[in-house]
CSV table of C-alpha atoms and ligand atoms in Angstrom, one decimal:
chain,number,residue,atom,x,y,z
A,1,UNK,CA,13.5,-17.0,-3.0
A,2,UNK,CA,13.8,-13.7,-1.2
A,3,UNK,CA,11.0,-12.7,1.2
A,4,UNK,CA,9.0,-9.6,0.6
A,5,UNK,CA,6.6,-8.1,3.2
A,6,UNK,CA,4.2,-5.2,2.8
A,7,UNK,CA,1.5,-3.9,5.0
A,8,UNK,CA,-1.5,-2.0,4.0
A,9,UNK,CA,-3.5,0.1,6.5
A,10,UNK,CA,-7.3,-0.6,6.0
A,11,UNK,CA,-8.3,2.9,5.4
A,12,UNK,CA,-11.0,2.7,2.7
A,13,UNK,CA,-11.0,1.7,-0.9
A,14,UNK,CA,-8.2,1.4,-3.4
A,15,UNK,CA,-8.0,4.1,-6.1
A,16,UNK,CA,-6.2,4.3,-9.4
A,17,UNK,CA,-3.1,5.7,-7.7
A,18,UNK,CA,-2.9,2.6,-5.4
A,19,UNK,CA,-3.5,0.3,-8.3
A,20,UNK,CA,-1.0,1.6,-10.9
A,21,UNK,CA,1.4,2.8,-8.2
A,22,UNK,CA,1.7,-0.4,-6.1
A,23,UNK,CA,-0.9,-3.2,-6.3
A,24,UNK,CA,-0.2,-4.0,-9.9
A,25,UNK,CA,3.5,-4.3,-9.2
A,26,UNK,CA,2.6,-6.6,-6.2
A,27,UNK,CA,0.8,-8.8,-8.6
A,28,UNK,CA,3.9,-9.2,-10.7
A,29,UNK,CA,6.1,-9.7,-7.7
A,30,UNK,CA,4.2,-12.6,-6.3
A,31,UNK,CA,5.7,-14.7,-9.1
A,32,UNK,CA,9.3,-13.7,-8.3
A,33,UNK,CA,9.4,-13.5,-4.5
A,34,UNK,CA,8.1,-15.2,-1.4
A,35,UNK,CA,5.5,-12.4,-0.9
A,36,UNK,CA,3.5,-11.7,2.3
A,37,UNK,CA,0.9,-9.0,2.1
A,38,UNK,CA,-1.0,-8.2,5.2
A,39,UNK,CA,-3.7,-5.8,6.3
A,40,UNK,CA,-2.4,-3.7,9.2
A,41,UNK,CA,-5.6,-3.6,11.3
A,42,UNK,CA,-3.7,-3.3,14.6
A,43,UNK,CA,-1.8,-0.3,13.4
A,44,UNK,CA,-5.1,1.5,12.7
A,45,UNK,CA,-5.9,1.5,16.4
A,46,UNK,CA,-3.1,4.0,16.9
A,47,UNK,CA,-5.2,6.6,15.2
A,48,UNK,CA,-8.7,5.1,15.5
A,49,UNK,CA,-9.1,3.5,18.9
A,50,UNK,CA,-12.8,2.7,18.3
A,51,UNK,CA,-13.0,1.6,14.8
A,52,UNK,CA,-16.4,1.4,13.1
A,53,UNK,CA,-16.3,-2.1,11.7
A,54,UNK,CA,-12.8,-3.5,11.8
A,55,UNK,CA,-13.6,-6.8,10.2
A,56,UNK,CA,-15.5,-5.2,7.4
A,57,UNK,CA,-12.7,-2.7,6.6
A,58,UNK,CA,-10.2,-5.6,6.5
A,59,UNK,CA,-12.4,-7.6,4.2
A,60,UNK,CA,-12.9,-4.7,1.9
A,61,UNK,CA,-9.2,-4.4,1.4
A,62,UNK,CA,-8.9,-8.2,1.1
A,63,UNK,CA,-11.5,-8.3,-1.6
A,64,UNK,CA,-9.9,-5.5,-3.5
A,65,UNK,CA,-6.5,-7.0,-3.4
A,66,UNK,CA,-7.8,-10.3,-4.6
A,67,UNK,CA,-9.8,-8.6,-7.3
A,68,UNK,CA,-6.6,-6.8,-8.5
A,69,UNK,CA,-4.9,-10.2,-9.0
A,70,UNK,CA,-3.2,-11.1,-5.8
A,71,UNK,CA,-3.3,-14.8,-5.8
A,72,UNK,CA,-3.7,-16.4,-2.4
A,73,UNK,CA,-2.1,-19.6,-3.8
A,74,UNK,CA,1.0,-17.6,-4.8
A,75,UNK,CA,1.3,-14.9,-2.2
A,76,UNK,CA,0.4,-15.1,1.5
A,77,UNK,CA,-2.3,-12.5,2.2
A,78,UNK,CA,-3.3,-12.2,5.8
A,79,UNK,CA,-4.8,-9.9,8.5
A,80,UNK,CA,-2.3,-8.7,11.1
A,81,UNK,CA,-4.6,-9.4,14.0
A,82,UNK,CA,-4.9,-13.1,13.0
A,83,UNK,CA,-1.2,-13.5,13.6
A,84,UNK,CA,-0.6,-12.8,17.3
A,85,UNK,CA,3.1,-13.9,17.1
A,86,UNK,CA,3.9,-10.4,15.9
A,87,UNK,CA,3.1,-9.1,19.3
A,88,UNK,CA,5.8,-11.1,21.0
A,89,UNK,CA,8.4,-9.8,18.6
A,90,UNK,CA,7.0,-6.3,19.1
A,91,UNK,CA,7.5,-6.7,22.8
A,92,UNK,CA,11.1,-7.9,22.4
A,93,UNK,CA,11.9,-5.1,20.0
A,94,UNK,CA,10.3,-2.5,22.3
A,95,UNK,CA,12.7,-3.6,25.1
A,96,UNK,CA,15.5,-2.3,23.0
A,97,UNK,CA,13.8,0.7,21.5
A,98,UNK,CA,14.5,4.0,23.1
A,99,UNK,CA,12.1,6.8,23.9
A,100,UNK,CA,14.3,9.5,22.4
A,101,UNK,CA,14.6,7.9,18.9
A,102,UNK,CA,10.9,7.0,18.9
A,103,UNK,CA,9.9,10.6,19.8
A,104,UNK,CA,12.1,12.0,17.1
A,105,UNK,CA,10.2,10.1,14.3
A,106,UNK,CA,8.6,12.5,12.0
A,107,UNK,CA,5.4,10.5,11.6
A,108,UNK,CA,5.1,10.4,15.4
A,109,UNK,CA,5.5,14.1,15.7
A,110,UNK,CA,3.0,14.7,13.0
A,111,UNK,CA,0.4,12.4,14.4
A,112,UNK,CA,0.9,13.8,17.9
A,113,UNK,CA,0.3,17.2,16.5
A,114,UNK,CA,-2.9,16.0,14.7
A,115,UNK,CA,-4.3,14.2,17.8
A,116,UNK,CA,-3.0,16.0,20.8
A,117,UNK,CA,-5.6,14.3,23.0
A,118,UNK,CA,-4.5,10.9,22.1
A,119,UNK,CA,-0.7,10.7,22.0
A,120,UNK,CA,-0.7,7.1,23.0
A,121,UNK,CA,2.2,4.6,23.4
A,122,UNK,CA,1.0,2.7,20.4
A,123,UNK,CA,1.5,5.8,18.3
A,124,UNK,CA,5.0,6.2,19.8
A,125,UNK,CA,5.9,2.6,19.1
A,126,UNK,CA,4.3,2.4,15.6
A,127,UNK,CA,7.8,1.9,14.1
A,128,UNK,CA,8.5,-1.0,16.4
A,129,UNK,CA,5.3,-2.8,15.4
A,130,UNK,CA,6.1,-2.1,11.8
A,131,UNK,CA,9.6,-3.5,12.3
A,132,UNK,CA,8.1,-6.6,14.0
A,133,UNK,CA,5.8,-7.1,11.0
A,134,UNK,CA,8.8,-7.2,8.7
A,135,UNK,CA,11.3,-9.1,10.9
A,136,UNK,CA,8.7,-11.6,11.8
A,137,UNK,CA,9.2,-13.2,8.4
A,138,UNK,CA,12.8,-12.1,8.1
A,139,UNK,CA,12.0,-10.2,5.0
A,140,UNK,CA,14.7,-8.6,3.0
A,141,UNK,CA,12.6,-6.4,0.7
A,142,UNK,CA,9.8,-4.1,1.6
A,143,UNK,CA,7.9,-2.2,-1.1
A,144,UNK,CA,6.8,1.1,0.4
A,145,UNK,CA,6.4,4.7,-0.5
A,146,UNK,CA,8.9,7.4,0.3
A,147,UNK,CA,6.8,8.5,3.3
A,148,UNK,CA,7.8,5.2,5.0
A,149,UNK,CA,11.6,5.8,4.7
A,150,UNK,CA,12.1,6.7,8.3
A,151,UNK,CA,10.1,3.8,9.5
A,152,UNK,CA,12.3,1.6,7.3
A,153,UNK,CA,15.4,3.1,8.8
A,154,UNK,CA,14.1,2.3,12.3
A,155,UNK,CA,13.4,-1.3,11.2
A,156,UNK,CA,17.0,-1.7,10.1
A,157,UNK,CA,18.2,-0.1,13.3
A,158,UNK,CA,16.1,-2.5,15.4
A,159,UNK,CA,17.3,-5.4,13.4
A,160,UNK,CA,21.0,-4.5,13.8
A,161,UNK,CA,20.5,-3.8,17.4
A,162,UNK,CA,18.9,-7.1,18.1
A,163,UNK,CA,21.8,-8.9,16.4
A,164,UNK,CA,24.4,-6.8,18.3
A,165,UNK,CA,22.8,-7.2,21.7
A,166,UNK,CA,22.5,-11.0,21.4
A,167,UNK,CA,25.6,-11.5,19.4
A,168,UNK,CA,23.9,-13.2,16.5
A,169,UNK,CA,23.4,-12.7,12.7
A,170,UNK,CA,19.8,-13.6,12.8
A,171,UNK,CA,17.7,-10.7,11.3
A,172,UNK,CA,18.5,-9.4,7.9
A,173,UNK,CA,18.4,-5.6,7.3
A,174,UNK,CA,15.3,-5.1,5.3
A,175,UNK,CA,15.6,-2.7,2.4
A,176,UNK,CA,13.0,-0.5,1.0
A,177,UNK,CA,12.1,-1.9,-2.4
A,178,UNK,CA,11.5,0.6,-5.0
A,179,UNK,CA,9.1,-0.6,-7.5
A,180,UNK,CA,10.9,1.4,-10.2
A,181,UNK,CA,9.3,1.3,-13.6
A,182,UNK,CA,6.6,-1.0,-12.4
A,183,UNK,CA,5.1,1.8,-10.3
A,184,UNK,CA,3.4,4.7,-12.1
A,185,UNK,CA,2.7,8.0,-10.5
A,186,UNK,CA,-0.9,8.7,-11.0
A,187,UNK,CA,-1.8,12.4,-11.0
A,188,UNK,CA,-5.0,13.9,-9.6
A,189,UNK,CA,-7.5,15.4,-12.0
A,190,UNK,CA,-7.7,18.7,-10.0
A,191,UNK,CA,-4.8,20.4,-11.7
A,192,UNK,CA,-1.8,19.4,-9.8
A,193,UNK,CA,-0.2,16.8,-7.5
A,194,UNK,CA,-0.9,13.1,-7.2
A,195,UNK,CA,-4.1,11.2,-6.7
A,196,UNK,CA,-4.8,10.4,-3.1
A,197,UNK,CA,-7.6,9.6,-0.8
A,198,UNK,CA,-6.7,12.5,1.5
A,199,UNK,CA,-6.3,14.8,-1.4
A,200,UNK,CA,-10.0,14.2,-2.1
A,201,UNK,CA,-9.4,13.7,-5.8
A,202,UNK,CA,-9.4,9.9,-6.0
A,203,UNK,CA,-11.0,7.8,-8.7
A,204,UNK,CA,-11.8,4.5,-6.9
A,205,UNK,CA,-11.7,1.1,-8.5
A,206,UNK,CA,-15.2,0.5,-7.3
A,207,UNK,CA,-16.6,3.7,-8.9
A,208,UNK,CA,-19.3,2.8,-11.3
A,209,UNK,CA,-19.3,4.2,-14.8
A,210,UNK,CA,-21.5,7.2,-14.0
A,211,UNK,CA,-19.5,8.3,-10.9
A,212,UNK,CA,-16.2,7.8,-12.7
A,213,UNK,CA,-17.3,9.7,-15.8
A,214,UNK,CA,-18.5,12.6,-13.7
A,215,UNK,CA,-15.1,12.8,-12.0
A,216,UNK,CA,-13.2,12.8,-15.2
A,217,UNK,CA,-15.5,15.3,-16.9
A,218,UNK,CA,-14.9,17.7,-14.0
A,219,UNK,CA,-11.1,17.5,-14.5
A,220,UNK,CA,-9.4,20.9,-14.5
A,221,UNK,CA,-8.4,22.1,-18.0
A,222,UNK,CA,-7.7,25.5,-19.6
A,223,UNK,CA,-8.7,27.5,-22.7
A,224,UNK,CA,-6.5,25.3,-24.8
A,225,UNK,CA,-3.2,26.0,-26.6
A,226,UNK,CA,-2.9,29.0,-28.9
A,227,UNK,CA,0.4,28.2,-30.4
A,228,UNK,CA,1.3,24.9,-32.1
A,229,UNK,CA,3.5,22.5,-30.2
A,230,UNK,CA,3.3,24.5,-27.0
A,231,UNK,CA,4.4,23.1,-23.7
A,232,UNK,CA,1.6,21.5,-21.7
A,233,UNK,CA,0.6,23.1,-18.4
A,234,UNK,CA,0.3,20.6,-15.6
A,235,UNK,CA,-3.4,19.9,-15.6
A,236,UNK,CA,-3.3,19.0,-19.3
A,237,UNK,CA,-0.1,17.0,-18.9
A,238,UNK,CA,-2.0,15.1,-16.2
A,239,UNK,CA,-4.8,14.2,-18.5
A,240,UNK,CA,-2.3,13.0,-21.1
A,241,UNK,CA,-0.4,11.0,-18.5
A,242,UNK,CA,-3.6,9.1,-17.6
A,243,UNK,CA,-4.5,8.7,-21.3
A,244,UNK,CA,-1.0,7.2,-21.8
A,245,UNK,CA,-1.8,4.6,-19.1
A,246,UNK,CA,-5.3,3.5,-20.0
A,247,UNK,CA,-5.8,4.2,-23.7
A,248,UNK,CA,-4.2,2.8,-26.8
A,249,UNK,CA,-1.2,4.4,-28.3
A,250,UNK,CA,-3.3,5.4,-31.3
A,251,UNK,CA,-5.8,7.3,-29.1
A,252,UNK,CA,-2.9,9.0,-27.3
A,253,UNK,CA,-1.2,10.1,-30.5
A,254,UNK,CA,-4.6,11.3,-31.9
A,255,UNK,CA,-5.2,13.7,-29.0
A,256,UNK,CA,-1.5,14.7,-28.9
A,257,UNK,CA,-1.8,15.7,-32.6
A,258,UNK,CA,-4.9,17.7,-31.8
A,259,UNK,CA,-3.1,19.4,-29.0
A,260,UNK,CA,-0.1,20.2,-31.0
A,261,UNK,CA,-2.1,21.7,-33.9
A,262,UNK,CA,-4.4,23.6,-31.4
A,263,UNK,CA,-7.6,21.9,-32.5
A,264,UNK,CA,-8.1,19.9,-29.3
A,265,UNK,CA,-11.4,19.8,-27.6
A,266,UNK,CA,-10.9,18.8,-24.0
A,267,UNK,CA,-14.5,17.6,-23.7
A,268,UNK,CA,-13.7,14.9,-26.3
A,269,UNK,CA,-10.5,14.0,-24.7
A,270,UNK,CA,-12.2,13.6,-21.3
A,271,UNK,CA,-15.0,11.5,-22.7
A,272,UNK,CA,-12.5,9.1,-24.3
A,273,UNK,CA,-10.4,9.1,-21.1
A,274,UNK,CA,-13.5,8.2,-19.0
A,275,UNK,CA,-14.5,5.4,-21.4
A,276,UNK,CA,-11.0,4.0,-21.3
A,277,UNK,CA,-10.7,4.1,-17.5
A,278,UNK,CA,-14.0,2.4,-17.3
A,279,UNK,CA,-12.8,-0.3,-19.7
A,280,UNK,CA,-9.5,-0.7,-17.9
A,281,UNK,CA,-11.1,-1.1,-14.5
A,282,UNK,CA,-14.4,-2.8,-15.3
A,283,UNK,CA,-13.1,-6.4,-14.8
A,284,UNK,CA,-11.6,-5.5,-11.5
A,285,UNK,CA,-14.7,-3.7,-10.4
A,286,UNK,CA,-16.8,-6.8,-11.3
A,287,UNK,CA,-14.5,-9.0,-9.3
A,288,UNK,CA,-14.6,-6.7,-6.3
A,289,UNK,CA,-18.4,-6.9,-6.4
A,290,UNK,CA,-18.4,-10.7,-6.6
A,291,UNK,CA,-15.8,-11.1,-3.9
A,292,UNK,CA,-17.3,-8.7,-1.5
A,293,UNK,CA,-20.6,-10.6,-1.7
A,294,UNK,CA,-18.8,-13.8,-0.9
A,295,UNK,CA,-18.0,-13.5,2.8
A,296,UNK,CA,-17.4,-17.2,3.1
A,297,UNK,CA,-14.7,-17.1,0.5
A,298,UNK,CA,-13.0,-14.1,2.1
A,299,UNK,CA,-13.0,-15.8,5.4
A,300,UNK,CA,-11.5,-18.8,3.9
A,301,UNK,CA,-8.7,-16.8,2.3
A,302,UNK,CA,-8.0,-15.0,5.5
A,303,UNK,CA,-7.9,-18.2,7.5
A,304,UNK,CA,-5.5,-19.9,5.0
A,305,UNK,CA,-3.4,-16.8,4.9
A,306,UNK,CA,-3.1,-16.6,8.6
A,307,UNK,CA,-2.1,-20.3,8.8
A,308,UNK,CA,0.7,-19.7,6.3
A,309,UNK,CA,1.8,-16.5,8.0
A,310,UNK,CA,1.8,-18.1,11.5
A,311,UNK,CA,3.9,-20.9,10.3
A,312,UNK,CA,6.6,-18.5,9.1
A,313,UNK,CA,6.1,-16.4,12.3
A,314,UNK,CA,6.4,-19.4,14.6
A,315,UNK,CA,9.8,-20.3,13.1
A,316,UNK,CA,11.1,-16.9,13.8
A,317,UNK,CA,9.7,-16.6,17.3
A,318,UNK,CA,11.0,-20.0,18.4
A,319,UNK,CA,14.5,-18.9,17.3
A,320,UNK,CA,14.2,-15.5,18.9
A,321,UNK,CA,13.2,-17.2,22.2
A,322,UNK,CA,16.2,-19.4,22.0
A,323,UNK,CA,18.5,-16.5,21.2
A,324,UNK,CA,17.2,-14.5,24.2
A,325,UNK,CA,17.4,-17.5,26.5
A,326,UNK,CA,13.9,-18.7,27.0
A,327,UNK,CA,14.8,-22.3,26.5
A,328,UNK,CA,12.6,-24.3,24.2
B,1,LIG,N1,3.3,2.0,7.9
B,1,LIG,C1,2.8,1.5,6.7
B,1,LIG,C2,1.9,2.6,6.0
B,1,LIG,O1,1.5,3.5,6.7
B,1,LIG,C3,1.9,0.3,6.8
B,1,LIG,C4,2.7,-0.8,7.4
B,1,LIG,C5,2.6,-1.4,8.6
B,1,LIG,C6,3.8,-1.5,6.7
B,1,LIG,N2,3.4,-2.4,8.8
B,1,LIG,C7,4.2,-2.5,7.6
B,1,LIG,C8,4.3,-1.4,5.4
B,1,LIG,C9,5.2,-3.4,7.3
B,1,LIG,C10,5.4,-2.3,5.1
B,1,LIG,C11,5.8,-3.3,6.0
B,1,LIG,O2,1.6,2.6,4.9
């Protein structure tokens, strides 16, 4: 079975965009691949040197992933800082990573611009740590968004370079894994663009019915179509996109008909949409609540995940030591 690795930075709660755009596909993938999903808490120190409650943030993500259906019996789910082996690989890769190429990385330049008082070496070597995360398990597929493409290129470069320097065929070249049709682009409800935490338009899986309904009812609309079968402006298209995901085909057709004959009332559409999002996410929300309250269980999952990840990591590190020449 091919190995898949993906890291998630522990920056807050999962929203509908994360769920339909990635996590739901991860849940399917765990049956088809040897999957390792980890929470990149060390990475977060590059931007947040004094995190508020690093264990709690990691456990929040852990609870939400489990609630979405990641099965710790099928996939390995672990917290990065529980698997120190990655640091050794990070060190070796850093010995063959060059200042120029690290400085040229777009994400580095962006972050350096954003936090000019904290342009630290961790930020510079973020791509090396990410490559180490992936190569640690000799993963071949990495499901990530387009924004990670450059980091993925670096990972491939570091992999090739290691093999070349030591004259081995040890690390594979990890490929970005497009989730294809399994990943849906979830629009925001503020008129244009996608749903995102930083966009401030996110509907979170943990939002209760009242919060969620309020967010949907505030969605941007317009005065409505004046001519039959007119093209939908983006804000309306976005509402229909969501409706297509969470509602039944009948409901979708019903409102589409109303739009096309100009009798649509957006208030009704939003009410239905809110109710259907509530229904679609309620079981997940309940599981998040239950899991978050069960600290013991979360700890157990994290410990078991770390054990599995360390086993896989150990195999790689032992080989790497031999390849470089450290003896046993
Ligand atoms: N850089 C990724 C992000 O910002 C997170 C990440 C860290 C990652 N290590 C990884 C993703 C390894 C995939 C594989 O989202």
